[in-house]
PDB file of C-alpha atoms in Angstrom:
ATOM      1  CA  MET N   1    -101.199 127.897 -42.211  1.00 68.00           C
ATOM      2  CA  ILE N   2    -104.041 127.503 -39.716  1.00 89.00           C
ATOM      3  CA  LYS N   3    -103.526 128.149 -36.002  1.00 87.00           C
ATOM      4  CA  GLU N   4    -103.207 124.483 -34.968  1.00 92.00           C
ATOM      5  CA  GLU N   5    -100.681 123.749 -37.732  1.00 94.00           C
ATOM      6  CA  ARG N   6     -98.718 126.881 -36.895  1.00 94.00           C
ATOM      7  CA  LEU N   7     -98.628 125.995 -33.198  1.00 95.00           C
ATOM      8  CA  LYS N   8     -97.510 122.426 -33.906  1.00 96.00           C
ATOM      9  CA  LYS N   9     -94.780 123.696 -36.228  1.00 97.00           C
ATOM     10  CA  LEU N  10     -93.638 126.295 -33.655  1.00 97.00           C
ATOM     11  CA  ILE N  11     -93.193 123.604 -30.999  1.00 97.00           C
ATOM     12  CA  GLU N  12     -91.419 121.292 -33.484  1.00 97.00           C
ATOM     13  CA  VAL N  13     -89.023 124.034 -34.554  1.00 97.00           C
ATOM     14  CA  ALA N  14     -88.302 125.025 -30.952  1.00 97.00           C
ATOM     15  CA  GLN N  15     -87.694 121.438 -29.840  1.00 97.00           C
ATOM     16  CA  SER N  16     -85.440 120.773 -32.846  1.00 96.00           C
ATOM     17  CA  GLN N  17     -83.050 123.339 -31.373  1.00 96.00           C
ATOM     18  CA  LEU N  18     -82.738 121.654 -27.954  1.00 96.00           C
ATOM     19  CA  GLY N  19     -79.124 121.525 -26.835  1.00 93.00           C
ATOM     20  CA  LYS N  20     -77.921 124.405 -29.014  1.00 92.00           C
ATOM     21  CA  PRO N  21     -75.524 126.526 -26.974  1.00 91.00           C
ATOM     22  CA  TYR N  22     -76.359 129.880 -25.447  1.00 90.00           C
ATOM     23  CA  GLN N  23     -74.734 132.830 -27.195  1.00 86.00           C
ATOM     24  CA  TYR N  24     -75.395 136.226 -25.598  1.00 78.00           C
ATOM     25  CA  GLY N  25     -76.199 138.840 -28.230  1.00 76.00           C
ATOM     26  CA  ALA N  26     -76.639 136.233 -30.954  1.00 74.00           C
ATOM     27  CA  TYR N  27     -77.109 137.882 -34.303  1.00 65.00           C
ATOM     28  CA  ALA N  28     -80.436 138.409 -35.992  1.00 56.00           C
ATOM     29  CA  ILE N  29     -81.103 135.499 -38.292  1.00 56.00           C
ATOM     30  CA  LYS N  30     -81.620 136.717 -41.825  1.00 56.00           C
ATOM     31  CA  ASP N  31     -81.430 133.489 -43.829  1.00 55.00           C
ATOM     32  CA  LEU N  32     -83.997 131.020 -42.530  1.00 51.00           C
ATOM     33  CA  SER N  33     -82.214 128.150 -44.236  1.00 54.00           C
ATOM     34  CA  GLU N  34     -79.337 128.697 -41.832  1.00 73.00           C
ATOM     35  CA  ASN N  35     -78.796 126.311 -38.981  1.00 76.00           C
ATOM     36  CA  PRO N  36     -77.673 128.722 -36.254  1.00 84.00           C
ATOM     37  CA  SER N  37     -74.878 127.598 -33.986  1.00 84.00           C
ATOM     38  CA  GLY N  38     -76.387 129.240 -30.903  1.00 88.00           C
ATOM     39  CA  PHE N  39     -79.000 131.589 -29.500  1.00 90.00           C
ATOM     40  CA  ASP N  40     -79.767 134.061 -26.794  1.00 89.00           C
ATOM     41  CA  CYS N  41     -83.356 134.081 -25.527  1.00 89.00           C
ATOM     42  CA  SER N  42     -84.754 136.602 -27.994  1.00 89.00           C
ATOM     43  CA  SER N  43     -82.933 135.305 -31.084  1.00 91.00           C
ATOM     44  CA  PHE N  44     -84.260 131.827 -30.255  1.00 94.00           C
ATOM     45  CA  VAL N  45     -87.829 133.153 -30.174  1.00 94.00           C
ATOM     46  CA  GLN N  46     -87.269 135.202 -33.333  1.00 92.00           C
ATOM     47  CA  PHE N  47     -85.876 132.157 -35.160  1.00 93.00           C
ATOM     48  CA  CYS N  48     -88.807 129.939 -34.140  1.00 95.00           C
ATOM     49  CA  PHE N  49     -91.443 132.502 -35.103  1.00 94.00           C
ATOM     50  CA  LYS N  50     -89.752 133.298 -38.415  1.00 91.00           C
ATOM     51  CA  LYS N  51     -89.762 129.589 -39.256  1.00 92.00           C
ATOM     52  CA  ILE N  52     -93.574 129.589 -38.992  1.00 94.00           C
ATOM     53  CA  GLY N  53     -94.089 132.646 -41.165  1.00 92.00           C
ATOM     54  CA  PHE N  54     -93.715 135.636 -38.848  1.00 91.00           C
ATOM     55  CA  ASP N  55     -91.214 137.299 -41.181  1.00 87.00           C
ATOM     56  CA  ASP N  56     -91.278 140.642 -39.385  1.00 87.00           C
ATOM     57  CA  PHE N  57     -90.895 139.222 -35.861  1.00 87.00           C
ATOM     58  CA  PRO N  58     -88.528 141.513 -33.911  1.00 86.00           C
ATOM     59  CA  ARG N  59     -85.060 140.593 -32.702  1.00 82.00           C
ATOM     60  CA  SER N  60     -85.062 141.976 -29.143  1.00 80.00           C
ATOM     61  CA  SER N  61     -87.188 140.719 -26.268  1.00 81.00           C
ATOM     62  CA  ILE N  62     -88.573 144.191 -25.519  1.00 77.00           C
ATOM     63  CA  ASP N  63     -89.671 144.609 -29.140  1.00 79.00           C
ATOM     64  CA  GLU N  64     -91.082 141.070 -29.149  1.00 81.00           C
ATOM     65  CA  ALA N  65     -93.147 141.992 -26.088  1.00 81.00           C
ATOM     66  CA  ALA N  66     -94.485 145.083 -27.856  1.00 80.00           C
ATOM     67  CA  TYR N  67     -95.155 143.208 -31.106  1.00 84.00           C
ATOM     68  CA  LYS N  68     -98.781 142.882 -32.117  1.00 87.00           C
ATOM     69  CA  GLY N  69    -100.683 140.211 -30.278  1.00 89.00           C
ATOM     70  CA  GLU N  70    -102.981 139.697 -27.339  1.00 93.00           C
ATOM     71  CA  GLU N  71    -101.843 140.278 -23.789  1.00 91.00           C
ATOM     72  CA  ILE N  72    -102.781 137.382 -21.515  1.00 94.00           C
ATOM     73  CA  LEU N  73    -103.546 138.501 -17.991  1.00 90.00           C
ATOM     74  CA  SER N  74    -102.729 135.404 -15.974  1.00 89.00           C
ATOM     75  CA  ILE N  75    -100.372 132.442 -16.161  1.00 88.00           C
ATOM     76  CA  SER N  76    -103.433 130.243 -15.606  1.00 91.00           C
ATOM     77  CA  GLU N  77    -104.729 131.448 -18.998  1.00 95.00           C
ATOM     78  CA  ALA N  78    -101.451 130.782 -20.850  1.00 95.00           C
ATOM     79  CA  GLN N  79    -101.585 128.351 -23.762  1.00 96.00           C
ATOM     80  CA  PRO N  80     -98.837 126.542 -25.654  1.00 97.00           C
ATOM     81  CA  GLY N  81     -97.113 128.939 -28.029  1.00 97.00           C
ATOM     82  CA  ASP N  82     -97.607 131.992 -25.824  1.00 97.00           C
ATOM     83  CA  LEU N  83     -94.487 133.952 -24.961  1.00 95.00           C
ATOM     84  CA  ILE N  84     -93.682 134.516 -21.320  1.00 93.00           C
ATOM     85  CA  PHE N  85     -91.586 137.575 -20.539  1.00 88.00           C
ATOM     86  CA  PHE N  86     -89.651 137.696 -17.274  1.00 85.00           C
ATOM     87  CA  GLU N  87     -88.086 140.522 -15.356  1.00 78.00           C
ATOM     88  CA  GLY N  88     -84.438 139.668 -14.938  1.00 65.00           C
ATOM     89  CA  THR N  89     -81.008 140.770 -13.885  1.00 58.00           C
ATOM     90  CA  ARG N  90     -80.228 141.937 -17.418  1.00 58.00           C
ATOM     91  CA  GLY N  91     -82.931 143.528 -19.460  1.00 58.00           C
ATOM     92  CA  HIS N  92     -84.423 146.304 -21.487  1.00 60.00           C
ATOM     93  CA  TYR N  93     -87.255 148.745 -21.171  1.00 60.00           C
ATOM     94  CA  ASN N  94     -89.004 151.288 -23.340  1.00 61.00           C
ATOM     95  CA  TYR N  95     -92.027 152.720 -21.582  1.00 60.00           C
ATOM     96  CA  ASN N  96     -93.305 154.282 -24.809  1.00 67.00           C
ATOM     97  CA  LEU N  97     -93.989 150.788 -26.169  1.00 67.00           C
ATOM     98  CA  PHE N  98     -96.434 150.002 -23.349  1.00 66.00           C
ATOM     99  CA  ASN N  99     -98.437 153.197 -22.948  1.00 71.00           C
ATOM    100  CA  GLY N 100     -96.275 154.365 -20.060  1.00 68.00           C
ATOM    101  CA  ARG N 101     -96.419 151.073 -18.133  1.00 70.00           C
ATOM    102  CA  LYS N 102     -93.068 150.166 -16.636  1.00 69.00           C
ATOM    103  CA  ILE N 103     -92.402 146.859 -18.365  1.00 70.00           C
ATOM    104  CA  TYR N 104     -88.823 145.679 -17.786  1.00 72.00           C
ATOM    105  CA  ILE N 105     -87.937 142.611 -19.856  1.00 80.00           C
ATOM    106  CA  GLY N 106     -84.963 140.455 -18.926  1.00 80.00           C
ATOM    107  CA  HIS N 107     -85.856 137.122 -20.515  1.00 85.00           C
ATOM    108  CA  VAL N 108     -88.367 135.492 -22.858  1.00 91.00           C
ATOM    109  CA  ALA N 109     -89.500 131.874 -23.182  1.00 94.00           C
ATOM    110  CA  ILE N 110     -92.023 129.912 -25.255  1.00 97.00           C
ATOM    111  CA  TYR N 111     -94.738 128.303 -23.156  1.00 97.00           C
ATOM    112  CA  LEU N 112     -95.224 124.590 -23.903  1.00 97.00           C
ATOM    113  CA  GLY N 113     -98.168 123.993 -21.589  1.00 95.00           C
ATOM    114  CA  GLU N 114     -98.352 121.972 -18.377  1.00 93.00           C
ATOM    115  CA  GLY N 115     -96.146 124.518 -16.611  1.00 90.00           C
ATOM    116  CA  LYS N 116     -93.164 124.093 -18.966  1.00 94.00           C
ATOM    117  CA  VAL N 117     -91.206 126.512 -21.129  1.00 94.00           C
ATOM    118  CA  ILE N 118     -88.547 126.120 -23.810  1.00 96.00           C
ATOM    119  CA  HIS N 119     -85.919 128.827 -23.989  1.00 93.00           C
ATOM    120  CA  ALA N 120     -82.273 129.712 -24.500  1.00 92.00           C
ATOM    121  CA  ILE N 121     -80.690 130.426 -21.150  1.00 87.00           C
ATOM    122  CA  ASP N 122     -77.275 130.737 -19.545  1.00 81.00           C
ATOM    123  CA  ARG N 123     -77.895 130.554 -15.836  1.00 68.00           C
ATOM    124  CA  ASP N 124     -76.627 128.300 -13.085  1.00 61.00           C
ATOM    125  CA  ARG N 125     -76.291 124.751 -14.392  1.00 59.00           C
ATOM    126  CA  ALA N 126     -78.612 125.207 -17.390  1.00 63.00           C
ATOM    127  CA  THR N 127     -77.133 126.548 -20.573  1.00 81.00           C
ATOM    128  CA  GLY N 128     -78.377 126.657 -24.138  1.00 91.00           C
ATOM    129  CA  VAL N 129     -81.811 125.712 -25.414  1.00 95.00           C
ATOM    130  CA  VAL N 130     -83.558 123.736 -22.674  1.00 93.00           C
ATOM    131  CA  ILE N 131     -86.997 122.853 -21.366  1.00 94.00           C
ATOM    132  CA  ASN N 132     -87.761 123.800 -17.759  1.00 89.00           C
ATOM    133  CA  LYS N 133     -90.743 123.774 -15.485  1.00 87.00           C
ATOM    134  CA  LEU N 134     -91.601 127.380 -14.752  1.00 81.00           C
ATOM    135  CA  GLU N 135     -90.892 127.006 -11.039  1.00 75.00           C
ATOM    136  CA  GLU N 136     -87.474 125.510 -11.894  1.00 69.00           C
ATOM    137  CA  THR N 137     -86.453 128.157 -14.399  1.00 61.00           C
ATOM    138  CA  PRO N 138     -82.889 129.068 -13.397  1.00 55.00           C
ATOM    139  CA  ASP N 139     -82.445 132.574 -11.972  1.00 54.00           C
ATOM    140  CA  TYR N 140     -86.211 133.007 -11.786  1.00 52.00           C
ATOM    141  CA  PRO N 141     -87.043 130.955  -8.683  1.00 50.00           C
ATOM    142  CA  ASN N 142     -90.044 133.109  -7.786  1.00 51.00           C
ATOM    143  CA  TRP N 143     -91.421 132.976 -11.321  1.00 52.00           C
ATOM    144  CA  PRO N 144     -94.959 134.200 -10.591  1.00 51.00           C
ATOM    145  CA  ASN N 145     -93.456 137.430  -9.275  1.00 58.00           C
ATOM    146  CA  ASN N 146     -91.000 137.738 -12.169  1.00 77.00           C
ATOM    147  CA  VAL N 147     -93.427 137.173 -15.053  1.00 80.00           C
ATOM    148  CA  VAL N 148     -94.092 140.675 -16.302  1.00 81.00           C
ATOM    149  CA  LEU N 149     -96.005 139.923 -19.481  1.00 87.00           C
ATOM    150  CA  ILE N 150     -97.600 137.038 -21.392  1.00 92.00           C
ATOM    151  CA  LYS N 151     -98.420 137.486 -25.074  1.00 94.00           C
ATOM    152  CA  ARG N 152    -100.332 135.395 -27.613  1.00 95.00           C
ATOM    153  CA  TYR N 153     -99.555 135.945 -31.279  1.00 91.00           C
ATOM    154  CA  PHE N 154    -101.882 133.484 -33.008  1.00 85.00           C
TER     155      PHE N 154
END
């Protein structure tokens, strides 16, 4: 699958899950024919990427952040399909994965372009798989300061 087809499919898969409920600690999805009943942020990303052929895509947000790919240095350079990793109130770290850099991951979202993300979230009034503008992402009101990493995988 070429990059443009893969990107289109990623967005289609992600949007097909809109409205699915948030489920903290949702299990790793083994059978891609399954129609999961809910997601947490990292299982949502894993599901979407597995559906487009990333069979070894990790389950946890910290491992997703360390997964092969290109680090994007600025939100202004982000493109649809990039993953945006936020620092958050709950999160994980493993400094060995980032050459000693202190990367603390609390949340992950798929960038849709035009300042919007799609993600599974359970904060404030938003719950489940939703689309938000970055500046309106619940619990991340100062999003430029809370984005800790942006990664491109294709």
